[in-house]
Coordinates of C-alpha atoms in Angstrom, one line a residue:
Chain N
X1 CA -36.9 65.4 -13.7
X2 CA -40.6 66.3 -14.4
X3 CA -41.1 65.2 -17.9
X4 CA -44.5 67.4 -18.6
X5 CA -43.5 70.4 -16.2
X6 CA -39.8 70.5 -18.4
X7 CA -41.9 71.6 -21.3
X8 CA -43.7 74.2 -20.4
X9 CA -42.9 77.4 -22.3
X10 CA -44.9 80.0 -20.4
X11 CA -42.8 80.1 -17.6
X12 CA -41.1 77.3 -14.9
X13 CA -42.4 74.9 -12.9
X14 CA -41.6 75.8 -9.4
X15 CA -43.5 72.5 -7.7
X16 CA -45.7 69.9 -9.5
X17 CA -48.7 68.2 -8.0
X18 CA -49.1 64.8 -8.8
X19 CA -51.8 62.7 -10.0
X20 CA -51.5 60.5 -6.9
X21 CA -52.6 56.2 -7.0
X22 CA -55.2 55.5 -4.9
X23 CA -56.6 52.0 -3.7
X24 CA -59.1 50.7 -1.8
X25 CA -58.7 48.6 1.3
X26 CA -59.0 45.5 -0.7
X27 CA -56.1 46.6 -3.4
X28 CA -58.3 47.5 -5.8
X29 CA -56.7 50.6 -7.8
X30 CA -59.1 53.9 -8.1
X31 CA -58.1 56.0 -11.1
X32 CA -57.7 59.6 -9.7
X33 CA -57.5 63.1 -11.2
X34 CA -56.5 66.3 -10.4
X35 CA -58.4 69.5 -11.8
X36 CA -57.7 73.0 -11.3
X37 CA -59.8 76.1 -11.2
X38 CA -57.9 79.5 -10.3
X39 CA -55.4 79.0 -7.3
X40 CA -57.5 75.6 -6.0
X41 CA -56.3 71.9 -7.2
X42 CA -58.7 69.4 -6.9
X43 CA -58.0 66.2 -6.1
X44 CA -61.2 63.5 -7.0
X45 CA -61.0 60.0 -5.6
X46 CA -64.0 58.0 -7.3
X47 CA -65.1 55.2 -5.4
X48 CA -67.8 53.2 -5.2
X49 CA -70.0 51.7 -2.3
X50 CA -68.7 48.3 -4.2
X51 CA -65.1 49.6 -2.8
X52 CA -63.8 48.3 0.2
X53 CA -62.9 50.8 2.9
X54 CA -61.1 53.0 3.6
X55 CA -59.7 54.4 0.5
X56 CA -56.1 55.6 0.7
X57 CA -54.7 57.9 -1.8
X58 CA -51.0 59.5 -2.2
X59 CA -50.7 63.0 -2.9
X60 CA -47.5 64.3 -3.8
X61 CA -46.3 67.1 -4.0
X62 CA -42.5 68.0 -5.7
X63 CA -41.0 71.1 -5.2
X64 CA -39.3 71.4 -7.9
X65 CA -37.1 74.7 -7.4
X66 CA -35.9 73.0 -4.0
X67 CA -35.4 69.9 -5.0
X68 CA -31.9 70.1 -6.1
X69 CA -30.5 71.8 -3.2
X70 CA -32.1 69.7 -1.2
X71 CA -30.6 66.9 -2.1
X72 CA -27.4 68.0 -3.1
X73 CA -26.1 69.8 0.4
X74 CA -22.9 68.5 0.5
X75 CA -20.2 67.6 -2.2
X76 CA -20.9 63.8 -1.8
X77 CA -24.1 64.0 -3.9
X78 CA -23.5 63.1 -7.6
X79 CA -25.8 63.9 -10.1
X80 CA -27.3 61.1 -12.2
X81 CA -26.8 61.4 -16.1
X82 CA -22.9 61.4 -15.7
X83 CA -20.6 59.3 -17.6
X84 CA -19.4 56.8 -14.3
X85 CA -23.1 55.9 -13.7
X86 CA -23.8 52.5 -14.3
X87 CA -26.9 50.6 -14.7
X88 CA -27.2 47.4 -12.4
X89 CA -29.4 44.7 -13.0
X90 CA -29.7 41.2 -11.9
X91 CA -32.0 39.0 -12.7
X92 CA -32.6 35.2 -13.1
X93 CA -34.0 33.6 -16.2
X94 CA -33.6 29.8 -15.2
X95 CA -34.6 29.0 -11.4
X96 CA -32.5 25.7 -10.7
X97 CA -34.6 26.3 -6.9
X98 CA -35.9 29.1 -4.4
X99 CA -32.0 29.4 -3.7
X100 CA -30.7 30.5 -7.0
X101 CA -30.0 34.2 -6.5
X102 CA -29.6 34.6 -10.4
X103 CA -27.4 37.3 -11.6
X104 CA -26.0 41.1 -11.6
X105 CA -25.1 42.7 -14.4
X106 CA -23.7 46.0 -14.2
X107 CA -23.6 48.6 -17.2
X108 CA -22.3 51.6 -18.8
X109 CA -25.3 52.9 -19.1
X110 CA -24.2 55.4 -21.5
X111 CA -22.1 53.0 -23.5
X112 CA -24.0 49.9 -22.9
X113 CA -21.1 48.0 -22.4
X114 CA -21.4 45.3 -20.1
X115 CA -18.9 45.7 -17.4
X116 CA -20.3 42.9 -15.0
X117 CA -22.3 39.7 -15.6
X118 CA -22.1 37.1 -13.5
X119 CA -23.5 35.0 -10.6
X120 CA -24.0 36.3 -7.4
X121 CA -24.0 34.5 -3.8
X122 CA -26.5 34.5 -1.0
X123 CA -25.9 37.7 0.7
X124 CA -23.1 38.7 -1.2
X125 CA -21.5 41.9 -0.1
X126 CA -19.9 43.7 -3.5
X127 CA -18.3 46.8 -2.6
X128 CA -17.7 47.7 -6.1
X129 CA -21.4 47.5 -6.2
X130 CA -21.7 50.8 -4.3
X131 CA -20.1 53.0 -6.5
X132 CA -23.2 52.1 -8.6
X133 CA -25.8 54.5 -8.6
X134 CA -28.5 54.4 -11.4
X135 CA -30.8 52.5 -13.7
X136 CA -33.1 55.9 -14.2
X137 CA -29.2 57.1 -16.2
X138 CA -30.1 54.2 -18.5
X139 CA -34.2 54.9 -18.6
X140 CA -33.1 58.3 -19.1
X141 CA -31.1 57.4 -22.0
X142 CA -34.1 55.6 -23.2
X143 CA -36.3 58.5 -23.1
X144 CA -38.0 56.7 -21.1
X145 CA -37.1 58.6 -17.4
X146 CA -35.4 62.3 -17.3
X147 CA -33.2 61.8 -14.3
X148 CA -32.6 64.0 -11.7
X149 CA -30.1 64.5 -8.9
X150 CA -29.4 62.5 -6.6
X151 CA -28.3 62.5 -3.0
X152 CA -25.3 59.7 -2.4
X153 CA -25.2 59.5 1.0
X154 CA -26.6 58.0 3.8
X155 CA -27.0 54.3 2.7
X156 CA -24.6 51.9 1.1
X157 CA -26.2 49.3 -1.2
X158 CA -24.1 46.5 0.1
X159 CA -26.1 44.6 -2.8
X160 CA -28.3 43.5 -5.0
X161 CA -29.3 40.3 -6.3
X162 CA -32.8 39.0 -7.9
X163 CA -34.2 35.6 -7.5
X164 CA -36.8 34.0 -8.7
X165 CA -38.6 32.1 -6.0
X166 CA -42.0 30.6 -7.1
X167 CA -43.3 28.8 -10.0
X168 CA -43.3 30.1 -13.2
X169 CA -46.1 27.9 -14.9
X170 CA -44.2 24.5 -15.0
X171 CA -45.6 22.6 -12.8
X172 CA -44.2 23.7 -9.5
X173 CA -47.1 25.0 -6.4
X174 CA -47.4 27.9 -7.5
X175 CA -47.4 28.7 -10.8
X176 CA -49.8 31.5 -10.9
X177 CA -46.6 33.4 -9.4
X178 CA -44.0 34.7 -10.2
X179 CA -42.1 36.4 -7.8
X180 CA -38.8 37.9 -7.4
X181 CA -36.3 39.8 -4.8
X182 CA -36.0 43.4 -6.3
X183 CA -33.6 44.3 -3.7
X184 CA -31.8 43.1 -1.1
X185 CA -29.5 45.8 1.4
X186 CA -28.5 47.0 4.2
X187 CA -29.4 50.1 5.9
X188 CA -26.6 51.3 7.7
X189 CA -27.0 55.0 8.4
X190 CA -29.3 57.3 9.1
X191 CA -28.4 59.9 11.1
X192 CA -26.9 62.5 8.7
X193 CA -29.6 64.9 8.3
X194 CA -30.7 66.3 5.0
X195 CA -33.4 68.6 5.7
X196 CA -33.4 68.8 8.7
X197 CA -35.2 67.0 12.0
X198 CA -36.6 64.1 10.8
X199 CA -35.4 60.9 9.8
X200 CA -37.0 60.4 6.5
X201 CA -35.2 58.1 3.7
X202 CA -36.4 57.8 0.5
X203 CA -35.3 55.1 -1.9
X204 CA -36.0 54.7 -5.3
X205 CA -35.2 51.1 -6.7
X206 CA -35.7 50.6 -10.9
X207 CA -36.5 47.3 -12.2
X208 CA -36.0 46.1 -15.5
X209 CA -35.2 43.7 -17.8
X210 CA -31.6 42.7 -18.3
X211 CA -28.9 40.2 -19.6
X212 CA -30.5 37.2 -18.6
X213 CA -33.8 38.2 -19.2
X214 CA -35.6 36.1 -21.4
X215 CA -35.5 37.6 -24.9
X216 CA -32.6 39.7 -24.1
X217 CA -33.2 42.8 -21.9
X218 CA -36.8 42.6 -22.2
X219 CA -39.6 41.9 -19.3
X220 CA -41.5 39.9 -22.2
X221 CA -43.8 38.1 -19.7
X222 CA -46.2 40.7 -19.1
X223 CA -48.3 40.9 -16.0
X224 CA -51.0 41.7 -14.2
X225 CA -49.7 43.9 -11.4
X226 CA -47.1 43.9 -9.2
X227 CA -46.8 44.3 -5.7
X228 CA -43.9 45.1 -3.4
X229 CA -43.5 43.9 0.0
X230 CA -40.7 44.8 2.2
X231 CA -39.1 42.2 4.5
X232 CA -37.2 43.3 7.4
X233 CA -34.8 40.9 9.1
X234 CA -32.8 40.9 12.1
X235 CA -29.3 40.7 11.1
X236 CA -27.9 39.1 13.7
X237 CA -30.0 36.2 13.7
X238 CA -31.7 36.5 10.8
X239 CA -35.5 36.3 11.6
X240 CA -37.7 38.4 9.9
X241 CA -38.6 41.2 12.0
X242 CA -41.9 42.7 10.1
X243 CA -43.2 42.6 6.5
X244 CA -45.1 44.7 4.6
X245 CA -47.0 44.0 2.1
X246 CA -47.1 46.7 -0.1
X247 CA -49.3 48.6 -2.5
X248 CA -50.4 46.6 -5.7
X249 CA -49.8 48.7 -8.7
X250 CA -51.1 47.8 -11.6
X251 CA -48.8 48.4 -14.8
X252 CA -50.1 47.3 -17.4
X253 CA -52.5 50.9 -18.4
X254 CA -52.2 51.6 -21.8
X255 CA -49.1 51.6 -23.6
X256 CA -47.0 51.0 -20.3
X257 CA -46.5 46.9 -21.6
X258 CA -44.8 48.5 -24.6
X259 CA -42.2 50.7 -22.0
X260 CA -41.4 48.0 -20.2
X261 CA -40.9 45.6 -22.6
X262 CA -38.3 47.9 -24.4
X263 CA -36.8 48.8 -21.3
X264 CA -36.1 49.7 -17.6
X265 CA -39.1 50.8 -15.5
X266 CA -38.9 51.9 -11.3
X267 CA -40.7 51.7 -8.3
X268 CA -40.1 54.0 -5.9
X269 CA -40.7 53.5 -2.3
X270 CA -39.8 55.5 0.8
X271 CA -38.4 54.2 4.0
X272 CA -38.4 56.5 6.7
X273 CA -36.7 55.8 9.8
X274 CA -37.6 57.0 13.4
X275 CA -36.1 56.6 16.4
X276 CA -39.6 55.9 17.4
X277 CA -42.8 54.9 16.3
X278 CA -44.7 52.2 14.6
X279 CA -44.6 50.3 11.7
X280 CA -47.0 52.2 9.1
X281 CA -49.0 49.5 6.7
X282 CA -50.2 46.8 6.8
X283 CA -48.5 44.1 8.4
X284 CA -48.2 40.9 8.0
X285 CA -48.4 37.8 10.0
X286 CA -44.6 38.1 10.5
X287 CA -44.1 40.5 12.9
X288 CA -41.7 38.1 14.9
X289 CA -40.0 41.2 16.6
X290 CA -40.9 44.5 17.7
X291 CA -39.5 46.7 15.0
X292 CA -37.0 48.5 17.7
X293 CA -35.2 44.8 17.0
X294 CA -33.3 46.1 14.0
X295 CA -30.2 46.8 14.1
X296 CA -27.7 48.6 12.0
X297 CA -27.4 46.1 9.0
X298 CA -30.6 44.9 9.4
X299 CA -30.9 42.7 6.6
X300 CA -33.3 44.0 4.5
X301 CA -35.1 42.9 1.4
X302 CA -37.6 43.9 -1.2
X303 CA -39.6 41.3 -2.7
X304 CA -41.9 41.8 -6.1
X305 CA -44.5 39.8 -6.8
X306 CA -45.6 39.7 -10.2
X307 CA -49.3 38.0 -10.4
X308 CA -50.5 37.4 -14.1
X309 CA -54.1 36.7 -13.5
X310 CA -54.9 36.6 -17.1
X311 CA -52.6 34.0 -18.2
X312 CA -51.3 32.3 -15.0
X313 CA -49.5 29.9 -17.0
X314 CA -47.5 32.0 -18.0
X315 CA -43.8 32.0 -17.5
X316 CA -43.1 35.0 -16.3
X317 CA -39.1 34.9 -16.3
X318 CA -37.0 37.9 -17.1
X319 CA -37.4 40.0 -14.4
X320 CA -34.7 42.0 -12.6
X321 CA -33.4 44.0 -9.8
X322 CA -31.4 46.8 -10.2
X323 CA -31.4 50.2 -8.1
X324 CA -31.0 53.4 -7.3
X325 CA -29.1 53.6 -4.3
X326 CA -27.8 56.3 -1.6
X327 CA -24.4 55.2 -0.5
X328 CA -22.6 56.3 2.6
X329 CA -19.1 56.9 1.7
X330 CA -18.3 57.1 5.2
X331 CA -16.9 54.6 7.5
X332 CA -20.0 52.1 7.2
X333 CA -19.4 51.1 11.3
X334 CA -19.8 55.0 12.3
X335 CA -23.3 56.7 12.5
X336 CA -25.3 53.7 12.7
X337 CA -27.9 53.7 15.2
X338 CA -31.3 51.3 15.2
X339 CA -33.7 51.7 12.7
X340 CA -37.0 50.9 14.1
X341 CA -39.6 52.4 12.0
X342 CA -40.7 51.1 8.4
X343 CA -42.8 52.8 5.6
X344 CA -42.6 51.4 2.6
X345 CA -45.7 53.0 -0.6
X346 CA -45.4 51.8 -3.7
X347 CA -45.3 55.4 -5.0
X348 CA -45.4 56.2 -8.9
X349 CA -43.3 54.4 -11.4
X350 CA -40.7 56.4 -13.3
X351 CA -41.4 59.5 -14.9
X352 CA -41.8 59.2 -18.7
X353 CA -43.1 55.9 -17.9
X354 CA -45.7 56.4 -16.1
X355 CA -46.1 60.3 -16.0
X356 CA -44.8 62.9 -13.7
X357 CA -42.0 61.2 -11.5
X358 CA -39.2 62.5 -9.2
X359 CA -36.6 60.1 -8.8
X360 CA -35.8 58.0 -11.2
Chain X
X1 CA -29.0 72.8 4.4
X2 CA -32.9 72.8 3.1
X3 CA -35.4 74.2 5.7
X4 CA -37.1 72.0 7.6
X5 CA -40.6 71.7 6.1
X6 CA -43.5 73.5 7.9
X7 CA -46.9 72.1 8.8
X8 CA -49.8 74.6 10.5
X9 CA -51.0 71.7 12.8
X10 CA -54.1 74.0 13.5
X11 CA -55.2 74.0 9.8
X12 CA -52.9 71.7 8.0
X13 CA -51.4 74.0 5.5
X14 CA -48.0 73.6 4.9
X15 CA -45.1 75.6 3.1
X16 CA -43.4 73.8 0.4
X17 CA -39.8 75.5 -1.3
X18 CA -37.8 78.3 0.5
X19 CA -36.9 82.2 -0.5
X20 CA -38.7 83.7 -2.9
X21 CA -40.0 79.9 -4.6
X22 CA -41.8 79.2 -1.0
X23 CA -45.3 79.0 -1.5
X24 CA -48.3 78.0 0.7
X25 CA -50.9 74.8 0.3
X26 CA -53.9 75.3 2.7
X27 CA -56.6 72.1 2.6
X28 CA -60.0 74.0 1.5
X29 CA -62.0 71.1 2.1
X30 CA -61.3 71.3 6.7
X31 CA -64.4 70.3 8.0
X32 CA -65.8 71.9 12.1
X33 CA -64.4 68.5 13.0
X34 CA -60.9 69.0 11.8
X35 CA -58.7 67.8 14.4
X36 CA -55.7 69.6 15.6
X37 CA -52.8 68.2 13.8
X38 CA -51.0 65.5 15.7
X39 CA -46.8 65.1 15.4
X40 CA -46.5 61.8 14.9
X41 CA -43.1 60.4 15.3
X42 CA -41.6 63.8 14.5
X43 CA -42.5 62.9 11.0
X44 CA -45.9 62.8 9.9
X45 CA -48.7 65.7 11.1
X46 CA -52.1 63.6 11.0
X47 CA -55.3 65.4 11.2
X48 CA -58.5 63.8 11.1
X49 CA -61.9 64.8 9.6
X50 CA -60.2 67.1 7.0
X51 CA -62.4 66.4 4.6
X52 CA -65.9 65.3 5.0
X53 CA -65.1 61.7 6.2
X54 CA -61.5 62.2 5.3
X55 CA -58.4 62.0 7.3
X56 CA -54.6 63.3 6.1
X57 CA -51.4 62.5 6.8
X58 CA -48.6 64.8 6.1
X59 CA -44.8 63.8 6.1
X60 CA -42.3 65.3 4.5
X61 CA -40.3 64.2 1.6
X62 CA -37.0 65.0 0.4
X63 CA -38.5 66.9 -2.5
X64 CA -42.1 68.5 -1.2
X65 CA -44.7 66.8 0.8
X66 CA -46.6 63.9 0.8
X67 CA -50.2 63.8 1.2
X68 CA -51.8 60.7 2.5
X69 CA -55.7 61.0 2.4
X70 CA -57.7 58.2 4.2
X71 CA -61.7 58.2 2.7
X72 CA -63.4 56.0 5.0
X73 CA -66.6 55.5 4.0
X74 CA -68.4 55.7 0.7
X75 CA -70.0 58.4 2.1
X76 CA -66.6 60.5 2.3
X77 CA -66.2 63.6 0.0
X78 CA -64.7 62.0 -3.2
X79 CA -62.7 65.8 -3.6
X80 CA -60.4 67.1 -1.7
X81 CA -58.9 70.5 -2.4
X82 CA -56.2 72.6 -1.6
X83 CA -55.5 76.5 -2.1
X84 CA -52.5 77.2 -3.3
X85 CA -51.1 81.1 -2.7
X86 CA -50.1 82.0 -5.7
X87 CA -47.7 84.9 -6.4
X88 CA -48.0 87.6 -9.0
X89 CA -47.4 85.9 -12.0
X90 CA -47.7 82.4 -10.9
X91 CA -50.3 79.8 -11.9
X92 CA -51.5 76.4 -12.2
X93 CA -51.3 74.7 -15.3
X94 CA -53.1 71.2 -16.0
X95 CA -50.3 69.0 -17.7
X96 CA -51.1 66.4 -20.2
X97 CA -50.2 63.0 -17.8
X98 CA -52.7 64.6 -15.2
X99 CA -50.2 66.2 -12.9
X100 CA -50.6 70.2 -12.3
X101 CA -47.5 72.0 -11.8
X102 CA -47.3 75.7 -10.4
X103 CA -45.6 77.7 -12.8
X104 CA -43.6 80.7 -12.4
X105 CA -43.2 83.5 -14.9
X106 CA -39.4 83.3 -14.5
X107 CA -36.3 82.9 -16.6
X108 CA -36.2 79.2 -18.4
X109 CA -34.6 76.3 -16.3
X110 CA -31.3 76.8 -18.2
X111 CA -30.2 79.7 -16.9
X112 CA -28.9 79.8 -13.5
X113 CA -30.5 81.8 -10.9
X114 CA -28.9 82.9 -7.7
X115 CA -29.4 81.0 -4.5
X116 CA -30.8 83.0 -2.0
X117 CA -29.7 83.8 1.3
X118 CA -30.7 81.6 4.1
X119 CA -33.8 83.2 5.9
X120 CA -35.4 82.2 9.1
X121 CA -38.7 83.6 6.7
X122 CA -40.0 83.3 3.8
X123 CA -42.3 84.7 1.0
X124 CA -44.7 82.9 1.9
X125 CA -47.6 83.6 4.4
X126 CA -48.1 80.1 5.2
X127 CA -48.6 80.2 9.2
X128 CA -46.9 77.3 10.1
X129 CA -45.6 76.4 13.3
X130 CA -44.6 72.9 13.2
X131 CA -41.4 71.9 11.7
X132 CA -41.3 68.4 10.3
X133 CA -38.8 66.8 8.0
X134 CA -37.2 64.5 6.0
X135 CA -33.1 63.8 5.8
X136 CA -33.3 61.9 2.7

């Protein structure tokens, strides 16, 4: 699960401190570092005056002993890398309009054979889309992403489609955009407890290319950066309760265009969930509803927006959705309770990809 | 079930892993104007002025902590450091992509170690007080 700490050979990594993103308050990405000197880690954040304040940066810090246990309590976890994991993608390569909700294509990933490929429908619930669990199985077949465990419980992808929404350099308002639902779900649980008193989800969600990506499997479009945004929406009448509008990551760094082109790459994001609080973020204009609106099966919804900046012409098609999900094996209508608090970071991409990851 | 994580809300260390794995993070760069750490939510401790012009937020993750450092001015410390208590043996080792990990003189990964009994204490002498967590 930590692709540099797996090969060390003096000894095991017990935790790993990651080289964390940073950004100013503008979305301009600071490249930080971590040192070490003796029993000290150093984290340097190198900003400007030209930088806009504040400066946010994301420490992480992975126990990597505990990690397993932690998220394998119970016998519902499964463990990614097993031979019923299948990869799940959607994506759309030809936008008839903003309602075309493309594809999913579901995988063996260790086979590669294509068990699903076919259209999906505006908020199409898929139960057989639940016993899905992984695209990190098929990064991690890749070499691309050593997976990890998993905890499978507490949320039920319900699921997942991928649209493309904006124009994609022919001719339409917007074609310096290309944007693109990664995800789509429900949230319908969160009161098991995993460790312990707070109410803390974390999600991981991969995105790659897939079957109907332009030049087969492949994100061959490459841009500028991406941004997620999380849309919440009341599910009983469907207004959007908040947005966020996430970190933008930039993923093009050195040979990262060559991974993703050749394959699956993630975006994690974390979603805790408080009985109380506030919206953490910045919000956007949409705030329609206090968050303490949602209710179990809040519609929920993940958007990436891919901005080429360098080529805005360009058609940036191929892009897909596909997750890594907790599912609730449970009765979906029993420990539901509001979820009123959202947090969404665009973390650190998958590990292998993009360095040190956790999930994924 | 994994312990809840610990957060010293009067210094803003924290206690990461459990049993004889659990180790301590203290901040090293808490500034006279370090604020006591504030529960927010039950999920985050926020202290402010941790650093010279830099405020934290802790929370919880499934797998360790999360570290969320707010510079606010160009004049804010561009480092921020933390002291990690490191057992007999243990060390930090730059790795190649940037991360550090703490490594432990142990047995490889491959061979299976015994889980140990649940404690109400740990190795550790992180003085935390605050239990804060995440349930996946």
């Amino acid at each position: 699960m930590i692709s540099q700490a797996a090969s060390l050979t003096n000894g095991q990594a017990i935790a790993v401190f990651t080289a964390p993103w940073a950004q100013d308050a503008a979305g301009q990405a600071i490249t930080t570092s971590l040192s070490t000197a003796g029993d000290t880690i150093t984290l340097n954040v190198p900003f400007t005056s030209s930088n806009t304040f504040p400066v946010v940066a994301d420490e992480q810090m992975q126990d990597v002993g505990a990690g397993e246990t932690a998220l394998n309590p119970d016998p519902m976890s499964m463990t990614l890398g097993g031979g019923e994991d299948y990869a799940l993608a959607a994506s759309d390569t030809s936008p008839a309009s903003a309602t075309d909700y493309g594809y999913v294509t579901m995988m063996d990933d260790d086979t590669g054979q294509v068990l699903e490929d076919r259209a999906v429908t505006p908020n199409e619930v898929d139960p057989t889309l639940a016993a899905t669990d992984d695209q990190a199985d098929a990064a991690s077949a890749q070499g691309v992403c050593t997976a990890t465990s998993y905890h499978a419980k507490d949320f039920h992808l319900l699921g997942v489609k991928g649209h493309t929404n904006h124009g994609l350099g022919d001719g339409s308002s917007q074609a310096d955009q290309f944007s693109s639902d990664l995800a789509e779900f429900y949230v319908q649980d969160n009161q098991t407890s995993i460790q312990g008193l707070g109410k803390m989800k974390a999600y991981t969600m991969c995105t790659g290319g897939a079957a109907h990506a332009t030049g087969d499997y492949q994100l061959d479009k490459f841009v500028t950066a991406v941004s997620i945004n999380y849309d919440s929406y009341n599910s009983e009448d469907g207004t959007r309760v908040n947005q966020f509008w996430g970190a933008t990551k930039n993923i093009t760094d050195g040979t990262l265009s060559l991974q993703l082109s050749q394959g699956p790459f993630s975006i994690n994001f974390s979603m805790p969930v408080s009985s109380s609080g506030t919206h953490y973020g910045n919000d956007g204009p949409w705030d329609y509803k206090p968050n303490t609106s949602l209710v179990p099966y809040t519609y929920n919804e993940v958007n990436g927006e891919f901005n080429d900046t360098a080529a805005p012409t360009n058609r940036q098609d191929g892009n897909a959705a596909a997750g890594v999900y907790l599912y609730s094996e449970t009765d979906p209508t029993s420990n539901i309770h509001p979820h009123d608090e959202y947090f969404v970071l665009l973390n650190k991409e998958c590990s292998g990809l993009f360095g040190t990851g956790i999930f994924c | 079930m994994a312990e809840p994580a610990q957060i010293d809300l009067t210094t803003g260390a924290f206690e990461l892993g459990s049993g004889a794995t659990a180790f301590c993070v203290s901040p090293v760069s808490a500034t006279p104007a370090t604020t006591v750490g504030d529960v927010v939510n039950n999920v985050f401790g926020m202290f402010a002025n941790i650093g010279s012009g830099v405020d934290t937020l802790l929370r919880p993750t499934v797998v360790g902590m999360q570290s969320l450092l707010q510079f606010r001015s160009s004049s804010s410390s561009q480092n921020y450091s933390w002291t990690v208590q490191l057992q007999p043996g243990q060390q930090l080792e730059q790795l190649s992509d940037g991360d550090v990990a703490l490594v432990d003189p142990s047995p490889p990964s491959d061979v299976q170690l015994p889980i140990p009994p649940s404690t109400t204490t740990s190795s550790a002498e992180c003085s935390a007080s605050t239990p804060l967590a995440a349930d996946s």
